[in-house]
Amino acid sequence: MKAKILFLDDIFSDLFRKKMPSDQLVWDDNWVSAVTDAMLESNQNTDIVFNVIKSGEIEAWDDLVKKEKPDIILLDLFWPEQAVVKYNDRRRGTDISLDILSKIRKVYPDLPVVCYTVKPEKELMDKAYQNGATFFLEKVTLAMPEIHSPLKYIFIYLLRQAENKK
Amino acid sequence: MLAKCGLEKHDIIADKLFKTIPVLAISGEDSALDLILYEILELLINEVKADIGQINLLPKGGRIEKLCIVKDGKPWLRRGKDMHQFDPSKGFTGVVMATGESILVKDIWEKGPDKKSNPFLELYPHLNLKYRKNIKAPVGSIIILPVKRGGDIFCTIELSRYREKEPFNKEQKNFLDEFAKNYGPLIMDYIVDIKDRIAINTAHKKLIILSRFIGSNKPVDYTDAIEPYIKLSAADLGFVCFKTGGVNEVVYRLVGWQGKQIREIILHGFVPSVNSLLRDTDDSFPIEGGGDKDERLRRFYDTIQNYPDFEEEERTFLLKYVKKVKSYVIYPLNMLNQDLGIVVLGSRYADFAQFLHMNPFLALYNSLLKSFLINERVIYYLSEISLKIHNPGFYCLNAIKGILVQKYPEAFADPDLSMAIGGLDQLLTELHDSGKVLQWRKKNILFIKWLQSYITQKNSLLPGVEIYLDFKSKSLSDCIISANEEQLETIFENLITNSLRAINTRRVRDFSLIGKIEISISKKKDRINILFKDNGEPYKTISGRGLSQIRSDVHDLGGNIRIFSKPYRVFLYFSINHKGRKG
């Protein structure tokens, strides 16, 4: 069985990559490789092949979802550079994703959305669930695939739930 | 009869004014000042049978302006006509300023033996076209009176009579002189006091708005922040250059004004020239300058011409603008070794710098604005630190952990090393959280309690207006809404300001009107409904700013707002936060 994950993270956006010096981007890129490796490694136990589409174009979520037809969205919650553009205030990084999350929910009420953030807070978790998150997770920034492997099993659970709803 | 009572005619006029002015002053808005000035001019005009009257204010360090012009019994000068500023050293006013004496000119068009002997004819071609056509062209004779504070003339009153009429005579001038000498300073001082009070109100309102912006998650409205410089200074054009952003990413915001026009231009990647005042400088402020050979203006002109990132239209606007500046005063926005920008107060008149300096109120506003800007910068720096710790800080620390686990597992198992890494993790987490401390958050507010205390404060600050609260449902006092005091203040402040304008509009016809604002509150299901009414009358609005601000804040609180015009009512509701209920 195949499952497509749309991975929306500011790490993939031009805005972020232009802002961050290349020697600092290394840590992000290593982490992304670890997450992707964890998803893509051959998995005889689950019998599901994950296909990860990475994008930093959060504002283009609608076109992306229409084009890619993902089974799950993995949504990073913190988008400071996009907040500078939209609100002229980098502190509103989570407002960007929470706003998009509620928009996704209106158009796709059943599409599983896993929200992901470094150092979560209760207030943010409550808001994410209020705006339609299916699952709220702490982003572990260790660049080791085995650390991220459990993510797959959360996805599988959500896929099964979605399947049962149909 | 008058002589019997020991009263002269000018005493009677003064007596009338002293009775009327305090009633007119009550609203504390610009409109009150217009009414008072109109009243003074009308009395003097009637007394000497003039057709046109003008009151000009000429304080050093404040606005030089034509405060009021009355023609044929009607106010002629409207706010925003861009005719308020004038050069008091020219024309017959210039003669009065130079001699300190009043002047009677029987025919302002009479040419003297040489061109220079009639200063009015010399000035005439440079006057504003409308002013020339309506206020000067039909006039034959004039009287200009100086009003002094000590030896300084801070005001002039000019009365004019049409050409086809008999010119003013000496008795009329003597009468006016006597009035100006006995009562002029007292009345004009009172007017300046009212003007200052209005100015403080303006500065105060702007500062409150600014502080709310800083206390919220909304960006500062720089265009709004510069309004006191426009209203309280003699500068008819000028700009404030705000230096914003962080240590590595400076963004300059240039907010300029010219008459009524205000523009904000954002300069990304702008590098000030070597001797620019926007760099660290040893120059002592404030700096006066101007004239065709002014090096600073020329350099600024060149910088604009060569700056690559302007839209052509922005460049043209700025170049035209700089060309008009004939004199200026520059104040720095410096505090605690932080360059926050500069304030340039400019004028189209040469040698005008002495009038351009900030008056005490503007200087106070300027100081407070600096504090707010530094506050904004501190928040920016803190959030930048938090952001850096978020990324790459945590990624970097965890990369170390990952490398140790994979390549040096024994070292990772060393309790001393784990403790050191754990300590570093904790430290980064603490710093990350500290960077978010100065953040806007909604909280649970007992709405009725908040509203009652807010209205009590407002009632004590607004003479001549009564605000009533009418509770239409029981158990309102328990209603909690998820909001922030700044948001609620912005909403109610705007609604009350709109009502005050409407009340003051009606007051123009009815001085004795007691303003009434009624706020009815009721509860229905999950909503608190609010109905807002007043006894004012419709007025013309220039911008819908207040309304759009109210709308966005009400929506943010999960509510809605509707405004009905006939009769004026505002209906709004907020969602009750049941989860926020304590116990």
PDB file of N, CA and C in Angstrom, chain B residues 347-399:
ATOM      1  N   SER B 347      10.586  73.287   6.150  1.00  0.00           N
ATOM      2  CA  SER B 347       9.687  74.344   5.703  1.00  0.00           C
ATOM      3  C   SER B 347      10.027  74.764   4.279  1.00  0.00           C
ATOM      4  N   ARG B 348       9.005  75.264   3.584  1.00  0.00           N
ATOM      5  CA  ARG B 348       9.236  75.785   2.235  1.00  0.00           C
ATOM      6  C   ARG B 348       9.801  77.202   2.284  1.00  0.00           C
ATOM      7  N   TYR B 349       9.829  77.784   3.502  1.00  0.00           N
ATOM      8  CA  TYR B 349      10.371  79.142   3.631  1.00  0.00           C
ATOM      9  C   TYR B 349      11.838  79.086   4.038  1.00  0.00           C
ATOM     10  N   ALA B 350      12.600  80.027   3.466  1.00  0.00           N
ATOM     11  CA  ALA B 350      14.013  80.113   3.847  1.00  0.00           C
ATOM     12  C   ALA B 350      14.121  80.772   5.226  1.00  0.00           C
ATOM     13  N   ASP B 351      15.211  80.538   5.915  1.00  0.00           N
ATOM     14  CA  ASP B 351      15.492  81.145   7.226  1.00  0.00           C
ATOM     15  C   ASP B 351      14.343  80.976   8.214  1.00  0.00           C
ATOM     16  N   PHE B 352      13.763  79.811   8.231  1.00  0.00           N
ATOM     17  CA  PHE B 352      12.570  79.584   9.038  1.00  0.00           C
ATOM     18  C   PHE B 352      12.865  78.681  10.236  1.00  0.00           C
ATOM     19  N   ALA B 353      14.146  78.262  10.347  1.00  0.00           N
ATOM     20  CA  ALA B 353      14.495  77.237  11.344  1.00  0.00           C
ATOM     21  C   ALA B 353      14.089  77.635  12.761  1.00  0.00           C
ATOM     22  N   GLN B 354      14.189  78.943  13.089  1.00  0.00           N
ATOM     23  CA  GLN B 354      13.871  79.362  14.467  1.00  0.00           C
ATOM     24  C   GLN B 354      12.429  79.011  14.854  1.00  0.00           C
ATOM     25  N   PHE B 355      11.543  78.934  13.842  1.00  0.00           N
ATOM     26  CA  PHE B 355      10.148  78.597  14.139  1.00  0.00           C
ATOM     27  C   PHE B 355       9.906  77.093  14.141  1.00  0.00           C
ATOM     28  N   LEU B 356      10.885  76.351  13.639  1.00  0.00           N
ATOM     29  CA  LEU B 356      10.651  74.916  13.432  1.00  0.00           C
ATOM     30  C   LEU B 356      10.941  74.048  14.660  1.00  0.00           C
ATOM     31  N   HIS B 357      11.605  74.633  15.641  1.00  0.00           N
ATOM     32  CA  HIS B 357      11.946  73.827  16.820  1.00  0.00           C
ATOM     33  C   HIS B 357      10.688  73.297  17.510  1.00  0.00           C
ATOM     34  N   MET B 358      10.868  72.174  18.200  1.00  0.00           N
ATOM     35  CA  MET B 358       9.703  71.560  18.849  1.00  0.00           C
ATOM     36  C   MET B 358       9.268  72.383  20.052  1.00  0.00           C
ATOM     37  N   ASN B 359       7.959  72.502  20.227  1.00  0.00           N
ATOM     38  CA  ASN B 359       7.456  73.138  21.448  1.00  0.00           C
ATOM     39  C   ASN B 359       7.499  72.092  22.577  1.00  0.00           C
ATOM     40  N   PRO B 360       7.275  72.505  23.829  1.00  0.00           N
ATOM     41  CA  PRO B 360       7.443  71.548  24.934  1.00  0.00           C
ATOM     42  C   PRO B 360       6.594  70.285  24.801  1.00  0.00           C
ATOM     43  N   PHE B 361       5.380  70.418  24.260  1.00  0.00           N
ATOM     44  CA  PHE B 361       4.510  69.239  24.147  1.00  0.00           C
ATOM     45  C   PHE B 361       5.050  68.256  23.119  1.00  0.00           C
ATOM     46  N   LEU B 362       5.515  68.839  22.019  1.00  0.00           N
ATOM     47  CA  LEU B 362       6.032  67.968  20.971  1.00  0.00           C
ATOM     48  C   LEU B 362       7.317  67.292  21.457  1.00  0.00           C
ATOM     49  N   ALA B 363       8.137  68.059  22.212  1.00  0.00           N
ATOM     50  CA  ALA B 363       9.375  67.487  22.748  1.00  0.00           C
ATOM     51  C   ALA B 363       9.048  66.326  23.694  1.00  0.00           C
ATOM     52  N   LEU B 364       7.968  66.493  24.461  1.00  0.00           N
ATOM     53  CA  LEU B 364       7.543  65.421  25.373  1.00  0.00           C
ATOM     54  C   LEU B 364       7.099  64.205  24.566  1.00  0.00           C
ATOM     55  N   TYR B 365       6.301  64.464  23.550  1.00  0.00           N
ATOM     56  CA  TYR B 365       5.841  63.358  22.697  1.00  0.00           C
ATOM     57  C   TYR B 365       7.040  62.643  22.081  1.00  0.00           C
ATOM     58  N   ASN B 366       7.985  63.462  21.611  1.00  0.00           N
ATOM     59  CA  ASN B 366       9.182  62.925  20.965  1.00  0.00           C
ATOM     60  C   ASN B 366       9.940  61.995  21.925  1.00  0.00           C
ATOM     61  N   SER B 367      10.072  62.428  23.193  1.00  0.00           N
ATOM     62  CA  SER B 367      10.784  61.603  24.173  1.00  0.00           C
ATOM     63  C   SER B 367      10.050  60.294  24.410  1.00  0.00           C
ATOM     64  N   LEU B 368       8.720  60.401  24.539  1.00  0.00           N
ATOM     65  CA  LEU B 368       7.962  59.185  24.804  1.00  0.00           C
ATOM     66  C   LEU B 368       7.977  58.252  23.599  1.00  0.00           C
ATOM     67  N   LEU B 369       7.946  58.844  22.411  1.00  0.00           N
ATOM     68  CA  LEU B 369       8.004  58.013  21.202  1.00  0.00           C
ATOM     69  C   LEU B 369       9.313  57.214  21.183  1.00  0.00           C
ATOM     70  N   LYS B 370      10.403  57.890  21.608  1.00  0.00           N
ATOM     71  CA  LYS B 370      11.699  57.202  21.663  1.00  0.00           C
ATOM     72  C   LYS B 370      11.623  55.995  22.600  1.00  0.00           C
ATOM     73  N   SER B 371      10.981  56.201  23.762  1.00  0.00           N
ATOM     74  CA  SER B 371      10.863  55.088  24.716  1.00  0.00           C
ATOM     75  C   SER B 371      10.076  53.937  24.102  1.00  0.00           C
ATOM     76  N   PHE B 372       9.001  54.284  23.395  1.00  0.00           N
ATOM     77  CA  PHE B 372       8.199  53.231  22.765  1.00  0.00           C
ATOM     78  C   PHE B 372       9.004  52.511  21.688  1.00  0.00           C
ATOM     79  N   LEU B 373       9.776  53.289  20.940  1.00  0.00           N
ATOM     80  CA  LEU B 373      10.559  52.673  19.861  1.00  0.00           C
ATOM     81  C   LEU B 373      11.608  51.732  20.447  1.00  0.00           C
ATOM     82  N   ILE B 374      12.197  52.147  21.572  1.00  0.00           N
ATOM     83  CA  ILE B 374      13.219  51.298  22.167  1.00  0.00           C
ATOM     84  C   ILE B 374      12.576  50.035  22.744  1.00  0.00           C
ATOM     85  N   ASN B 375      11.389  50.198  23.261  1.00  0.00           N
ATOM     86  CA  ASN B 375      10.630  49.043  23.748  1.00  0.00           C
ATOM     87  C   ASN B 375      10.396  48.058  22.597  1.00  0.00           C
ATOM     88  N   GLU B 376       9.987  48.616  21.469  1.00  0.00           N
ATOM     89  CA  GLU B 376       9.722  47.796  20.283  1.00  0.00           C
ATOM     90  C   GLU B 376      11.000  47.069  19.858  1.00  0.00           C
ATOM     91  N   ARG B 377      12.132  47.810  19.941  1.00  0.00           N
ATOM     92  CA  ARG B 377      13.393  47.194  19.534  1.00  0.00           C
ATOM     93  C   ARG B 377      13.798  46.064  20.490  1.00  0.00           C
ATOM     94  N   VAL B 378      13.591  46.296  21.790  1.00  0.00           N
ATOM     95  CA  VAL B 378      13.931  45.255  22.777  1.00  0.00           C
ATOM     96  C   VAL B 378      13.131  43.986  22.483  1.00  0.00           C
ATOM     97  N   ILE B 379      11.846  44.180  22.190  1.00  0.00           N
ATOM     98  CA  ILE B 379      11.000  43.020  21.874  1.00  0.00           C
ATOM     99  C   ILE B 379      11.551  42.315  20.635  1.00  0.00           C
ATOM    100  N   TYR B 380      11.966  43.124  19.660  1.00  0.00           N
ATOM    101  CA  TYR B 380      12.494  42.546  18.424  1.00  0.00           C
ATOM    102  C   TYR B 380      13.760  41.725  18.706  1.00  0.00           C
ATOM    103  N   TYR B 381      14.665  42.327  19.497  1.00  0.00           N
ATOM    104  CA  TYR B 381      15.922  41.630  19.805  1.00  0.00           C
ATOM    105  C   TYR B 381      15.643  40.329  20.560  1.00  0.00           C
ATOM    106  N   LEU B 382      14.745  40.424  21.546  1.00  0.00           N
ATOM    107  CA  LEU B 382      14.422  39.230  22.334  1.00  0.00           C
ATOM    108  C   LEU B 382      13.857  38.131  21.447  1.00  0.00           C
ATOM    109  N   SER B 383      12.954  38.534  20.544  1.00  0.00           N
ATOM    110  CA  SER B 383      12.348  37.507  19.692  1.00  0.00           C
ATOM    111  C   SER B 383      13.395  36.937  18.741  1.00  0.00           C
ATOM    112  N   GLU B 384      14.367  37.780  18.359  1.00  0.00           N
ATOM    113  CA  GLU B 384      15.433  37.288  17.482  1.00  0.00           C
ATOM    114  C   GLU B 384      16.286  36.240  18.208  1.00  0.00           C
ATOM    115  N   ILE B 385      16.555  36.506  19.486  1.00  0.00           N
ATOM    116  CA  ILE B 385      17.340  35.544  20.278  1.00  0.00           C
ATOM    117  C   ILE B 385      16.574  34.227  20.381  1.00  0.00           C
ATOM    118  N   SER B 386      15.287  34.352  20.699  1.00  0.00           N
ATOM    119  CA  SER B 386      14.457  33.162  20.838  1.00  0.00           C
ATOM    120  C   SER B 386      14.429  32.362  19.532  1.00  0.00           C
ATOM    121  N   LEU B 387      14.352  33.119  18.449  1.00  0.00           N
ATOM    122  CA  LEU B 387      14.285  32.492  17.123  1.00  0.00           C
ATOM    123  C   LEU B 387      15.576  31.743  16.781  1.00  0.00           C
ATOM    124  N   LYS B 388      16.689  32.368  17.111  1.00  0.00           N
ATOM    125  CA  LYS B 388      17.995  31.746  16.830  1.00  0.00           C
ATOM    126  C   LYS B 388      18.170  30.473  17.665  1.00  0.00           C
ATOM    127  N   ILE B 389      17.672  30.516  18.897  1.00  0.00           N
ATOM    128  CA  ILE B 389      17.794  29.324  19.735  1.00  0.00           C
ATOM    129  C   ILE B 389      16.912  28.204  19.180  1.00  0.00           C
ATOM    130  N   HIS B 390      15.718  28.631  18.709  1.00  0.00           N
ATOM    131  CA  HIS B 390      14.808  27.665  18.100  1.00  0.00           C
ATOM    132  C   HIS B 390      15.483  26.981  16.908  1.00  0.00           C
ATOM    133  N   ASN B 391      16.037  27.804  16.075  1.00  0.00           N
ATOM    134  CA  ASN B 391      16.715  27.288  14.885  1.00  0.00           C
ATOM    135  C   ASN B 391      17.835  28.252  14.500  1.00  0.00           C
ATOM    136  N   PRO B 392      19.083  27.879  14.523  1.00  0.00           N
ATOM    137  CA  PRO B 392      19.589  26.513  14.539  1.00  0.00           C
ATOM    138  C   PRO B 392      19.926  25.950  15.926  1.00  0.00           C
ATOM    139  N   GLY B 393      19.726  26.754  17.039  1.00  0.00           N
ATOM    140  CA  GLY B 393      20.171  26.321  18.368  1.00  0.00           C
ATOM    141  C   GLY B 393      19.839  24.879  18.726  1.00  0.00           C
ATOM    142  N   PHE B 394      18.535  24.551  18.744  1.00  0.00           N
ATOM    143  CA  PHE B 394      18.138  23.193  19.151  1.00  0.00           C
ATOM    144  C   PHE B 394      18.626  22.137  18.158  1.00  0.00           C
ATOM    145  N   TYR B 395      18.584  22.479  16.857  1.00  0.00           N
ATOM    146  CA  TYR B 395      19.044  21.528  15.835  1.00  0.00           C
ATOM    147  C   TYR B 395      20.529  21.219  16.038  1.00  0.00           C
ATOM    148  N   CYS B 396      21.277  22.286  16.362  1.00  0.00           N
ATOM    149  CA  CYS B 396      22.718  22.179  16.533  1.00  0.00           C
ATOM    150  C   CYS B 396      23.057  21.332  17.774  1.00  0.00           C
ATOM    151  N   LEU B 397      22.383  21.637  18.874  1.00  0.00           N
ATOM    152  CA  LEU B 397      22.631  20.901  20.109  1.00  0.00           C
ATOM    153  C   LEU B 397      22.299  19.415  19.911  1.00  0.00           C
ATOM    154  N   ASN B 398      21.170  19.164  19.250  1.00  0.00           N
ATOM    155  CA  ASN B 398      20.778  17.774  19.042  1.00  0.00           C
ATOM    156  C   ASN B 398      21.681  17.067  18.041  1.00  0.00           C
ATOM    157  N   ALA B 399      22.294  17.840  17.149  1.00  0.00           N
ATOM    158  CA  ALA B 399      23.268  17.237  16.237  1.00  0.00           C
ATOM    159  C   ALA B 399      24.458  16.717  17.047  1.00  0.00           C
TER     160      ALA B 399
END
